[in-house]
Amino acid sequence: MSAFGYFGSKLRIAAKMHDRLPAHNCWVELFCGSAAMTLAKSPAPIEVINDINEDIVNFYKQLRDHGDELLRKIELTPYARAELELSRKAGGALSDLERARRFFVSAMMAVNGSFGAAKGGFSVSSSYSRNGMEARVNRWQSMPEYLLTVVDRLKKVRIENKDAIDLFKAFFDRPATLIYVDPPYLGKRVKGYDHDANSEKFHRELLDVALKAKCMVFISGYESDLYNELLTEKAGWNKETLPAITKGNNGKCFSRDEVIWFNRKYCEAKMTGRVPVRLTEKERKDRKVNPVR
């Protein structure tokens, strides 16, 4: 499950990983995008999703706080090229609700969910039919009902719009926290993202926090010399490769393996089957489930 189509959506990793996560009291998704992993996993006592893209964050907030109104607007929106073009027009005073509707249109009607500065073409399916209508139209018509499950899942989730490294630092010394890190890819493949942190400097700073973390961390991405250099077995990291087929924002598919790195805290917690923190009697009494250590 994901909240919308999105370049780089982690549906494959979510399907592979959601039932393999170690026990935790707090969940943080630093670069949530379509929130595929959060929506796939079981709820935790404390959950935080974060994205630097303000349109993504606004969509989640409107869906959570004004779900009925937003779903009604989506239901009344036809699957039309004109709607996609309208969603990309800059300027004008828009309500947060209309911003959310237009964002969802651009995410779902464009090829591969490209939006913002990455303008994929209008997504059509001239060969396939579902439920008596073109397949893409059928998908769009099913969205309001589908999003009801997303609304229900997001009700108890904290939604942030912060720098990912700053948020990481706020949780990295809390052993009961599990942090999922899926940063924009380091290198040239960045056109599908409207907001990118693809410089080596950013990634080195991000990995520096990951290497010092006392919490559980897992990181997904593509093969990277920098990541392989720093996230080594000697430094306490395990690595798993997942064969994958991915799409560019032109809709064309190509093979590229996904890689997941796990830190020592993650692996140890997975082996024991327990949340890796021992709470004091006072913490238990106060229901403090995610203390700093």
Coordinates of C-alpha atoms in Angstrom, one line a residue:
M1 CA 0.0 0.0 0.0
S2 CA 1.1 3.6 -0.7
A3 CA -0.8 6.8 -0.3
F4 CA -0.2 7.9 -4.0
G5 CA 2.0 7.1 -7.0
Y6 CA 5.5 8.4 -6.4
F7 CA 8.9 8.3 -8.2
G8 CA 11.0 6.0 -6.0
S9 CA 8.1 4.5 -4.1
K10 CA 9.3 1.7 -1.8
L11 CA 6.4 -0.7 -2.4
R12 CA 8.7 -3.6 -3.2
I13 CA 10.8 -3.1 -0.1
A14 CA 7.7 -2.6 2.0
A15 CA 6.3 -5.9 0.8
K16 CA 9.5 -7.6 1.6
M17 CA 10.3 -5.9 4.9
H18 CA 7.1 -5.0 6.7
D19 CA 6.8 -8.3 8.6
R20 CA 10.5 -8.7 9.2
L21 CA 11.0 -5.6 11.3
P22 CA 12.3 -5.9 14.9
A23 CA 10.2 -5.1 17.9
H24 CA 10.1 -1.3 18.6
N25 CA 8.2 1.3 20.6
C26 CA 8.8 4.2 18.2
W27 CA 8.9 4.3 14.4
V28 CA 10.4 7.1 12.3
E29 CA 10.3 7.3 8.5
L30 CA 12.8 10.1 7.6
F31 CA 12.0 10.4 3.9
C32 CA 8.4 9.2 3.7
G33 CA 7.4 10.1 0.2
S34 CA 4.3 7.9 -0.4
A35 CA 4.8 6.4 3.1
A36 CA 4.7 2.8 1.6
M37 CA 6.6 1.3 4.5
T38 CA 4.6 3.0 7.3
L39 CA 1.3 2.0 5.6
A40 CA 2.5 -1.6 5.3
K41 CA 3.8 -2.2 8.8
S42 CA 1.9 -2.7 12.1
P43 CA 1.4 0.4 14.2
A44 CA 3.8 1.3 17.0
P45 CA 3.1 3.2 20.2
I46 CA 4.9 6.3 18.7
E47 CA 5.1 6.9 14.9
V48 CA 6.6 9.8 13.0
I49 CA 6.7 10.3 9.2
N50 CA 8.7 13.1 7.7
D51 CA 9.3 14.7 4.3
I52 CA 10.9 18.0 3.2
N53 CA 8.4 18.4 0.4
E54 CA 5.6 20.7 1.7
D55 CA 3.0 19.4 -0.8
I56 CA 3.5 15.8 0.4
V57 CA 3.2 16.9 4.1
N58 CA 0.1 19.1 3.3
F59 CA -1.5 16.2 1.5
Y60 CA -1.1 13.9 4.6
K61 CA -2.4 16.6 7.0
Q62 CA -5.5 17.3 4.9
L63 CA -6.1 13.6 4.5
R64 CA -5.8 13.0 8.2
D65 CA -7.7 16.2 9.4
H66 CA -10.2 16.8 6.6
G67 CA -10.4 13.4 5.0
D68 CA -14.1 13.5 4.1
E69 CA -13.8 16.9 2.3
L70 CA -10.7 15.9 0.4
L71 CA -12.1 12.5 -0.6
R72 CA -15.2 14.2 -1.9
K73 CA -13.2 16.6 -4.0
I74 CA -11.2 13.7 -5.4
E75 CA -14.4 11.7 -6.1
L76 CA -15.8 14.7 -8.2
T77 CA -12.5 15.1 -10.2
P78 CA -12.6 13.5 -13.6
Y79 CA -9.6 11.6 -14.9
A80 CA -8.6 14.3 -17.4
R81 CA -5.5 15.7 -19.0
A82 CA -6.9 19.2 -18.3
E83 CA -6.9 18.3 -14.5
L84 CA -3.2 17.3 -14.7
E85 CA -2.3 20.5 -16.5
L86 CA -4.3 22.6 -14.0
S87 CA -2.5 20.9 -11.1
R88 CA 0.8 22.1 -12.5
K89 CA -0.1 25.7 -12.9
A90 CA 1.7 28.0 -10.5
G91 CA 0.3 31.1 -8.8
G92 CA -3.1 31.9 -7.4
A93 CA -4.2 31.7 -3.8
L94 CA -5.2 28.1 -3.1
S95 CA -6.6 26.6 0.1
D96 CA -4.6 23.8 1.7
L97 CA -7.4 21.5 0.7
E98 CA -7.2 22.4 -3.0
R99 CA -3.4 22.2 -2.9
A100 CA -3.8 18.6 -1.6
R101 CA -6.3 17.8 -4.3
R102 CA -4.0 19.1 -7.0
F103 CA -1.0 17.4 -5.6
F104 CA -2.9 14.1 -5.6
V105 CA -4.0 14.7 -9.2
S106 CA -0.4 15.3 -10.3
A107 CA 0.9 12.2 -8.4
M108 CA -1.8 9.9 -9.7
M109 CA -2.4 11.1 -13.3
A110 CA 1.3 11.6 -14.3
V111 CA 3.5 8.8 -15.7
N112 CA 5.2 7.1 -12.7
G113 CA 3.7 9.6 -10.3
S114 CA 6.1 12.4 -11.2
F115 CA 5.1 15.8 -9.9
G116 CA 6.5 19.3 -9.1
A117 CA 9.6 20.0 -11.3
A118 CA 9.5 16.5 -12.7
K119 CA 6.7 16.5 -15.2
G120 CA 5.9 13.1 -16.5
G121 CA 3.2 12.9 -19.2
F122 CA -0.5 12.1 -18.8
S123 CA -0.7 8.4 -17.8
V124 CA -3.1 6.4 -20.1
S125 CA -3.8 2.8 -20.8
S126 CA -5.1 2.3 -24.3
S127 CA -4.8 -1.5 -24.2
Y128 CA -6.3 -2.5 -20.9
S129 CA -9.8 -2.3 -19.3
R130 CA -10.9 -2.8 -15.7
N131 CA -14.5 -3.0 -14.5
G132 CA -15.8 -1.8 -17.8
M133 CA -13.5 1.3 -18.2
E134 CA -10.0 2.1 -19.1
A135 CA -7.6 0.7 -16.5
R136 CA -6.2 4.2 -15.5
V137 CA -9.7 5.6 -15.1
N138 CA -10.7 2.6 -13.0
R139 CA -7.7 3.1 -10.8
W140 CA -8.6 6.8 -10.3
Q141 CA -12.3 5.9 -9.6
S142 CA -11.2 3.5 -6.8
M143 CA -9.0 6.1 -5.1
P144 CA -11.6 7.6 -2.6
E145 CA -12.4 4.2 -1.2
Y146 CA -8.8 3.1 -1.1
L147 CA -7.7 6.3 0.7
L148 CA -10.2 5.6 3.5
T149 CA -7.7 2.9 4.8
V150 CA -4.9 5.5 4.5
V151 CA -6.9 8.0 6.5
D152 CA -7.5 5.5 9.3
R153 CA -3.8 4.5 9.4
L154 CA -2.6 8.2 9.6
K155 CA -4.9 9.2 12.5
K156 CA -2.3 8.4 15.1
V157 CA 0.8 9.3 13.2
R158 CA 2.8 12.5 13.8
I159 CA 3.6 14.3 10.5
E160 CA 6.8 16.3 10.3
N161 CA 8.2 18.7 7.6
K162 CA 11.8 18.9 8.9
D163 CA 15.4 18.5 7.7
A164 CA 15.9 14.7 7.8
I165 CA 19.3 14.9 9.5
D166 CA 17.9 17.1 12.3
L167 CA 15.0 14.7 12.9
F168 CA 17.4 11.8 12.9
K169 CA 19.5 13.4 15.6
A170 CA 16.4 13.9 17.7
F171 CA 15.9 10.1 17.8
F172 CA 19.3 8.5 17.3
D173 CA 20.0 8.0 21.0
R174 CA 16.7 6.3 21.8
P175 CA 17.3 2.5 21.6
A176 CA 13.5 1.6 21.4
T177 CA 13.3 3.6 18.1
L178 CA 13.4 2.0 14.7
I179 CA 14.4 4.5 11.9
Y180 CA 13.9 3.9 8.2
V181 CA 16.2 5.9 6.0
D182 CA 15.4 6.0 2.3
P183 CA 17.2 9.1 1.0
P184 CA 17.2 10.5 -2.5
Y185 CA 19.7 8.5 -4.5
L186 CA 23.3 9.7 -4.6
G187 CA 24.4 10.4 -8.1
K188 CA 22.9 11.4 -11.4
R189 CA 19.4 9.8 -11.2
V190 CA 17.6 12.7 -9.5
K191 CA 15.1 14.0 -12.1
G192 CA 12.1 12.2 -10.7
Y193 CA 12.4 14.2 -7.4
D194 CA 11.2 17.7 -6.8
H195 CA 13.3 18.1 -3.7
D196 CA 16.8 16.5 -3.8
A197 CA 19.5 16.0 -1.3
N198 CA 21.8 14.2 -3.7
S199 CA 25.2 15.8 -2.8
E200 CA 27.9 13.6 -1.3
K201 CA 28.2 16.1 1.6
F202 CA 24.6 15.5 2.6
H203 CA 24.9 11.7 2.4
R204 CA 28.1 11.7 4.4
E205 CA 26.4 13.8 7.1
L206 CA 23.4 11.4 7.1
L207 CA 25.7 8.3 7.4
D208 CA 27.7 9.9 10.1
V209 CA 24.5 10.1 12.3
A210 CA 23.6 6.5 11.3
L211 CA 27.0 5.2 12.3
K212 CA 26.7 6.8 15.7
A213 CA 23.1 5.8 16.3
K214 CA 22.1 3.9 19.5
C215 CA 18.7 3.1 17.9
M216 CA 17.8 0.5 15.3
V217 CA 18.4 1.8 11.7
F218 CA 17.9 0.3 8.3
I219 CA 18.7 2.2 5.0
S220 CA 17.5 1.4 1.5
G221 CA 18.9 2.6 -1.8
Y222 CA 20.9 1.5 -4.8
E223 CA 24.5 0.2 -4.8
S224 CA 26.8 3.0 -3.8
D225 CA 30.6 3.2 -3.3
L226 CA 30.1 5.7 -0.5
Y227 CA 27.6 3.6 1.4
N228 CA 29.6 0.4 0.9
E229 CA 32.7 2.2 2.1
L230 CA 31.1 3.4 5.3
L231 CA 28.4 0.8 6.1
T232 CA 30.8 -2.1 6.6
E233 CA 30.5 -5.4 8.5
K234 CA 33.4 -4.1 10.7
A235 CA 31.3 -1.1 11.5
G236 CA 28.4 -3.4 12.5
W237 CA 26.3 -3.3 9.4
N238 CA 24.7 -6.1 7.4
K239 CA 23.7 -5.8 3.8
E240 CA 21.0 -7.5 1.7
T241 CA 20.4 -7.1 -2.1
L242 CA 16.9 -7.3 -3.6
P243 CA 16.7 -7.8 -7.4
A244 CA 14.2 -5.2 -8.8
I245 CA 12.6 -3.7 -11.8
T246 CA 12.1 0.0 -11.7
K247 CA 10.6 2.7 -13.9
G248 CA 11.9 6.1 -15.0
N249 CA 9.5 9.0 -15.2
N250 CA 9.1 8.2 -19.0
G251 CA 7.4 5.0 -17.9
K252 CA 10.1 2.7 -19.3
C253 CA 11.3 -0.2 -17.1
F254 CA 14.8 -1.3 -16.4
S255 CA 16.6 -3.7 -14.0
R256 CA 18.4 -2.2 -10.9
D257 CA 19.0 -4.0 -7.6
E258 CA 17.7 -2.4 -4.4
V259 CA 20.1 -2.6 -1.4
I260 CA 19.2 -2.6 2.3
W261 CA 21.8 -1.9 5.1
F262 CA 20.9 -2.9 8.7
N263 CA 22.9 -1.7 11.7
R264 CA 24.0 -3.9 14.6
K265 CA 21.1 -2.7 16.9
Y266 CA 18.6 -3.7 14.3
C267 CA 20.1 -7.2 13.9
E268 CA 20.4 -7.8 17.6
A269 CA 16.8 -6.8 18.3
K270 CA 15.6 -9.0 15.4
M271 CA 17.5 -11.9 16.9
T272 CA 16.1 -11.5 20.5
G273 CA 12.6 -10.6 19.4
R274 CA 12.4 -7.9 22.1
V275 CA 12.4 -4.1 22.1
P276 CA 16.0 -3.3 23.0
V277 CA 15.5 -1.1 26.0
R278 CA 15.0 -1.9 29.7
L279 CA 12.6 0.6 31.2
T280 CA 12.8 1.7 34.8
E281 CA 9.9 1.2 37.2
K282 CA 9.2 5.0 37.0
E283 CA 9.3 4.9 33.2
R284 CA 6.8 2.1 33.1
K285 CA 4.6 3.9 35.6
D286 CA 4.8 7.1 33.5
R287 CA 4.3 5.1 30.3
K288 CA 7.6 6.5 29.0
V289 CA 8.2 3.9 26.2
N290 CA 11.0 5.6 24.2
P291 CA 13.6 7.1 26.6
V292 CA 17.0 8.5 25.8
R293 CA 19.9 6.3 26.9

